[in-house]
PDB file of C-alpha atoms in Angstrom:
ATOM      1  CA  MET A  27       7.090  45.749   5.942  1.00  0.00           C
ATOM      2  CA  LYS A  28       7.980  49.290   7.001  1.00  0.00           C
ATOM      3  CA  ARG A  29       7.183  48.439  10.603  1.00  0.00           C
ATOM      4  CA  LEU A  30       9.397  45.280  10.423  1.00  0.00           C
ATOM      5  CA  VAL A  31      12.362  47.301   9.128  1.00  0.00           C
ATOM      6  CA  HIS A  32      11.826  49.920  11.829  1.00  0.00           C
ATOM      7  CA  THR A  33      11.623  47.222  14.559  1.00  0.00           C
ATOM      8  CA  THR A  34      14.745  45.483  13.209  1.00  0.00           C
ATOM      9  CA  ALA A  35      16.666  48.774  13.089  1.00  0.00           C
ATOM     10  CA  LEU A  36      15.598  49.555  16.659  1.00  0.00           C
ATOM     11  CA  ALA A  37      16.710  46.082  17.835  1.00  0.00           C
ATOM     12  CA  ILE A  38      20.127  46.533  16.197  1.00  0.00           C
ATOM     13  CA  LEU A  39      20.532  49.988  17.723  1.00  0.00           C
ATOM     14  CA  MET A  40      19.609  48.678  21.191  1.00  0.00           C
ATOM     15  CA  SER A  41      22.053  45.756  20.956  1.00  0.00           C
ATOM     16  CA  MET A  42      24.822  48.149  19.910  1.00  0.00           C
ATOM     17  CA  THR A  43      24.007  50.375  22.894  1.00  0.00           C
ATOM     18  CA  VAL A  44      24.117  47.398  25.272  1.00  0.00           C
ATOM     19  CA  ALA A  45      27.440  46.245  23.782  1.00  0.00           C
ATOM     20  CA  CYS A  46      28.946  49.741  24.084  1.00  0.00           C
ATOM     21  CA  GLN A  47      27.739  50.011  27.701  1.00  0.00           C
ATOM     22  CA  ALA A  48      29.281  46.600  28.523  1.00  0.00           C
ATOM     23  CA  ASP A  49      32.635  47.760  27.082  1.00  0.00           C
ATOM     24  CA  ALA A  50      32.416  50.989  29.087  1.00  0.00           C
ATOM     25  CA  ASP A  51      31.609  49.050  32.274  1.00  0.00           C
ATOM     26  CA  LYS A  52      34.545  46.713  31.642  1.00  0.00           C
ATOM     27  CA  ALA A  53      36.917  49.672  31.137  1.00  0.00           C
ATOM     28  CA  ALA A  54      35.686  51.393  34.315  1.00  0.00           C
ATOM     29  CA  ALA A  55      35.829  48.272  36.484  1.00  0.00           C
ATOM     30  CA  PRO A  56      38.825  47.972  38.785  1.00  0.00           C
ATOM     31  CA  THR A  57      41.310  45.313  37.766  1.00  0.00           C
ATOM     32  CA  THR A  58      41.354  42.197  39.870  1.00  0.00           C
ATOM     33  CA  GLY A  59      45.071  41.639  39.192  1.00  0.00           C
ATOM     34  CA  LYS A  60      47.060  42.772  42.234  1.00  0.00           C
ATOM     35  CA  THR A  61      50.488  44.314  41.820  1.00  0.00           C
ATOM     36  CA  ALA A  62      53.061  42.150  43.566  1.00  0.00           C
ATOM     37  CA  THR A  63      54.595  43.695  46.674  1.00  0.00           C
ATOM     38  CA  ALA A  64      58.149  43.223  47.906  1.00  0.00           C
ATOM     39  CA  ALA A  65      56.766  40.877  50.568  1.00  0.00           C
ATOM     40  CA  ASP A  66      55.141  38.809  47.786  1.00  0.00           C
ATOM     41  CA  SER A  67      58.443  38.635  45.881  1.00  0.00           C
ATOM     42  CA  VAL A  68      60.941  38.004  48.689  1.00  0.00           C
ATOM     43  CA  THR A  69      60.844  34.715  50.576  1.00  0.00           C
ATOM     44  CA  VAL A  70      62.662  33.897  53.783  1.00  0.00           C
ATOM     45  CA  GLU A  71      64.683  30.690  54.002  1.00  0.00           C
ATOM     46  CA  SER A  72      66.251  29.027  57.045  1.00  0.00           C
ATOM     47  CA  PRO A  73      65.532  31.728  59.640  1.00  0.00           C
ATOM     48  CA  PHE A  74      66.893  31.311  63.171  1.00  0.00           C
ATOM     49  CA  VAL A  75      67.573  33.346  66.285  1.00  0.00           C
ATOM     50  CA  ARG A  76      70.610  32.820  68.475  1.00  0.00           C
ATOM     51  CA  ALA A  77      69.761  31.333  71.881  1.00  0.00           C
ATOM     52  CA  VAL A  78      71.355  33.272  74.730  1.00  0.00           C
ATOM     53  CA  PRO A  79      71.768  32.596  78.462  1.00  0.00           C
ATOM     54  CA  PRO A  80      69.028  33.959  80.749  1.00  0.00           C
ATOM     55  CA  GLY A  81      69.541  37.636  81.525  1.00  0.00           C
ATOM     56  CA  GLN A  82      71.553  38.306  78.352  1.00  0.00           C
ATOM     57  CA  PRO A  83      70.217  41.609  76.964  1.00  0.00           C
ATOM     58  CA  ASN A  84      70.777  41.056  73.231  1.00  0.00           C
ATOM     59  CA  SER A  85      70.701  38.434  70.494  1.00  0.00           C
ATOM     60  CA  ALA A  86      70.621  38.263  66.708  1.00  0.00           C
ATOM     61  CA  ALA A  87      68.504  36.759  63.936  1.00  0.00           C
ATOM     62  CA  PHE A  88      69.783  35.247  60.701  1.00  0.00           C
ATOM     63  CA  MET A  89      68.156  34.059  57.466  1.00  0.00           C
ATOM     64  CA  ALA A  90      68.425  34.023  53.690  1.00  0.00           C
ATOM     65  CA  LEU A  91      66.292  36.484  51.710  1.00  0.00           C
ATOM     66  CA  VAL A  92      65.441  35.246  48.203  1.00  0.00           C
ATOM     67  CA  ASN A  93      64.007  37.635  45.622  1.00  0.00           C
ATOM     68  CA  ALA A  94      62.106  35.969  42.770  1.00  0.00           C
ATOM     69  CA  SER A  95      61.233  39.238  40.999  1.00  0.00           C
ATOM     70  CA  ASP A  96      62.999  41.317  38.348  1.00  0.00           C
ATOM     71  CA  THR A  97      63.100  44.253  40.773  1.00  0.00           C
ATOM     72  CA  GLU A  98      65.603  44.849  43.584  1.00  0.00           C
ATOM     73  CA  HIS A  99      63.970  45.070  46.985  1.00  0.00           C
ATOM     74  CA  SER A 100      65.219  46.039  50.422  1.00  0.00           C
ATOM     75  CA  VAL A 101      64.352  45.404  54.034  1.00  0.00           C
ATOM     76  CA  LYS A 102      64.038  48.813  55.697  1.00  0.00           C
ATOM     77  CA  SER A 103      63.252  47.720  59.253  1.00  0.00           C
ATOM     78  CA  ALA A 104      62.261  44.833  61.469  1.00  0.00           C
ATOM     79  CA  THR A 105      60.294  44.329  64.679  1.00  0.00           C
ATOM     80  CA  SER A 106      59.864  41.501  67.140  1.00  0.00           C
ATOM     81  CA  PRO A 107      57.887  41.028  70.351  1.00  0.00           C
ATOM     82  CA  VAL A 108      61.002  39.425  71.921  1.00  0.00           C
ATOM     83  CA  ALA A 109      63.007  42.697  71.883  1.00  0.00           C
ATOM     84  CA  ALA A 110      62.460  46.339  72.809  1.00  0.00           C
ATOM     85  CA  THR A 111      64.542  47.466  69.821  1.00  0.00           C
ATOM     86  CA  VAL A 112      65.294  45.703  66.532  1.00  0.00           C
ATOM     87  CA  GLU A 113      68.006  46.995  64.174  1.00  0.00           C
ATOM     88  CA  LEU A 114      69.519  45.944  60.856  1.00  0.00           C
ATOM     89  CA  HIS A 115      73.278  45.400  61.312  1.00  0.00           C
ATOM     90  CA  THR A 116      76.473  44.301  59.625  1.00  0.00           C
ATOM     91  CA  HIS A 117      79.983  43.475  60.815  1.00  0.00           C
ATOM     92  CA  THR A 118      82.879  45.528  59.482  1.00  0.00           C
ATOM     93  CA  ASN A 119      86.618  45.088  59.841  1.00  0.00           C
ATOM     94  CA  ASN A 120      88.042  48.339  61.228  1.00  0.00           C
ATOM     95  CA  ASN A 121      91.862  48.042  61.231  1.00  0.00           C
ATOM     96  CA  GLY A 122      91.701  44.395  62.253  1.00  0.00           C
ATOM     97  CA  VAL A 123      88.918  44.880  64.788  1.00  0.00           C
ATOM     98  CA  MET A 124      85.477  43.451  63.957  1.00  0.00           C
ATOM     99  CA  GLU A 125      82.760  45.980  64.742  1.00  0.00           C
ATOM    100  CA  MET A 126      78.985  45.856  64.443  1.00  0.00           C
ATOM    101  CA  ARG A 127      77.316  48.752  62.674  1.00  0.00           C
ATOM    102  CA  GLN A 128      73.683  49.572  62.078  1.00  0.00           C
ATOM    103  CA  VAL A 129      72.734  49.831  58.381  1.00  0.00           C
ATOM    104  CA  PRO A 130      69.757  51.746  56.913  1.00  0.00           C
ATOM    105  CA  GLN A 131      68.565  48.774  54.843  1.00  0.00           C
ATOM    106  CA  ILE A 132      69.429  45.301  53.620  1.00  0.00           C
ATOM    107  CA  ASP A 133      69.233  45.017  49.841  1.00  0.00           C
ATOM    108  CA  VAL A 134      68.001  41.900  48.066  1.00  0.00           C
ATOM    109  CA  PRO A 135      69.028  41.938  44.378  1.00  0.00           C
ATOM    110  CA  ALA A 136      66.589  41.125  41.586  1.00  0.00           C
ATOM    111  CA  LYS A 137      66.537  37.353  40.972  1.00  0.00           C
ATOM    112  CA  GLY A 138      69.069  37.012  43.787  1.00  0.00           C
ATOM    113  CA  ARG A 139      69.589  36.279  47.457  1.00  0.00           C
ATOM    114  CA  THR A 140      71.099  37.974  50.473  1.00  0.00           C
ATOM    115  CA  GLU A 141      72.479  35.924  53.356  1.00  0.00           C
ATOM    116  CA  LEU A 142      72.103  37.176  56.921  1.00  0.00           C
ATOM    117  CA  LYS A 143      74.635  35.120  58.886  1.00  0.00           C
ATOM    118  CA  PRO A 144      76.971  35.307  61.886  1.00  0.00           C
ATOM    119  CA  GLY A 145      79.902  37.615  61.094  1.00  0.00           C
ATOM    120  CA  GLY A 146      77.924  39.439  58.365  1.00  0.00           C
ATOM    121  CA  LEU A 147      74.546  41.044  57.874  1.00  0.00           C
ATOM    122  CA  HIS A 148      72.067  40.237  60.657  1.00  0.00           C
ATOM    123  CA  ILE A 149      69.103  41.540  62.624  1.00  0.00           C
ATOM    124  CA  MET A 150      69.962  42.686  66.164  1.00  0.00           C
ATOM    125  CA  LEU A 151      67.447  42.020  68.913  1.00  0.00           C
ATOM    126  CA  ILE A 152      68.244  44.592  71.603  1.00  0.00           C
ATOM    127  CA  GLY A 153      66.699  44.746  75.064  1.00  0.00           C
ATOM    128  CA  LEU A 154      65.257  41.249  75.104  1.00  0.00           C
ATOM    129  CA  THR A 155      61.831  41.058  76.686  1.00  0.00           C
ATOM    130  CA  GLN A 156      62.051  37.311  77.336  1.00  0.00           C
ATOM    131  CA  ASP A 157      64.624  34.542  77.589  1.00  0.00           C
ATOM    132  CA  LEU A 158      65.514  33.041  74.208  1.00  0.00           C
ATOM    133  CA  LYS A 159      65.611  29.281  74.798  1.00  0.00           C
ATOM    134  CA  ALA A 160      66.669  26.742  72.178  1.00  0.00           C
ATOM    135  CA  GLY A 161      63.676  24.892  70.781  1.00  0.00           C
ATOM    136  CA  GLU A 162      61.278  27.833  71.045  1.00  0.00           C
ATOM    137  CA  LYS A 163      60.424  30.340  68.292  1.00  0.00           C
ATOM    138  CA  ALA A 164      60.618  34.108  67.917  1.00  0.00           C
ATOM    139  CA  ALA A 165      58.408  36.088  65.530  1.00  0.00           C
ATOM    140  CA  ILE A 166      60.226  38.637  63.382  1.00  0.00           C
ATOM    141  CA  THR A 167      58.405  41.033  61.054  1.00  0.00           C
ATOM    142  CA  LEU A 168      60.350  42.477  58.122  1.00  0.00           C
ATOM    143  CA  THR A 169      59.186  45.734  56.523  1.00  0.00           C
ATOM    144  CA  PHE A 170      60.197  46.340  52.909  1.00  0.00           C
ATOM    145  CA  GLU A 171      60.764  49.561  50.949  1.00  0.00           C
ATOM    146  CA  ASP A 172      57.178  49.581  49.676  1.00  0.00           C
ATOM    147  CA  GLY A 173      55.728  49.244  53.185  1.00  0.00           C
ATOM    148  CA  SER A 174      54.733  45.602  52.727  1.00  0.00           C
ATOM    149  CA  THR A 175      55.608  43.194  55.526  1.00  0.00           C
ATOM    150  CA  THR A 176      56.270  39.536  56.122  1.00  0.00           C
ATOM    151  CA  THR A 177      56.470  37.776  59.472  1.00  0.00           C
ATOM    152  CA  VAL A 178      58.529  34.658  60.138  1.00  0.00           C
ATOM    153  CA  ASP A 179      58.559  32.412  63.182  1.00  0.00           C
ATOM    154  CA  ALA A 180      62.283  31.829  63.556  1.00  0.00           C
ATOM    155  CA  PRO A 181      63.418  28.822  65.581  1.00  0.00           C
ATOM    156  CA  ILE A 182      65.714  29.719  68.478  1.00  0.00           C
ATOM    157  CA  GLN A 183      68.958  27.721  68.157  1.00  0.00           C
ATOM    158  CA  GLU A 184      72.282  27.288  69.901  1.00  0.00           C
ATOM    159  CA  VAL A 185      74.922  28.831  67.645  1.00  0.00           C
ATOM    160  CA  THR A 186      78.577  27.930  67.870  1.00  0.00           C
ATOM    161  CA  PRO A 187      80.765  31.006  67.341  1.00  0.00           C
ATOM    162  CA  PRO A 188      82.795  30.921  64.103  1.00  0.00           C
ATOM    163  CA  LYS A 189      86.361  29.662  64.520  1.00  0.00           C
ATOM    164  CA  HIS A 190      89.154  32.000  63.461  1.00  0.00           C
TER     165      HIS A 190
END
């Protein structure tokens, strides 16, 4: 009987040790849940690049940025293989004269959207490395404040200038 009690006590002690070790392993294991990045939270809708005549040095890209998260995000830069330089821009009215200005970032509000459109915010493609023909596509990579990126293949389209 004494031996049975001793064996039972040893079995209980061993099972408790195994259970404690399993809890410790679980606590030490890395979590499989990934923190969402800005690129995960912001989607691009209706992207397009303005077609330009052959030899034209510059163009622009437009799109809507939609943020599904509860956190504001911002595009800090962009790149494209179709241009030597890519800049974030806006148009401003300076005493009745519309001027383009580079901006440090394009903000996308939490649970909101930001429109990049002719006459407003846009992405400038400067020093084109190829002709931008309607019907083709141009890749544009957006880099967000957290370093995450998303690349879109924007259709190249003829754009009629806005009427005043």
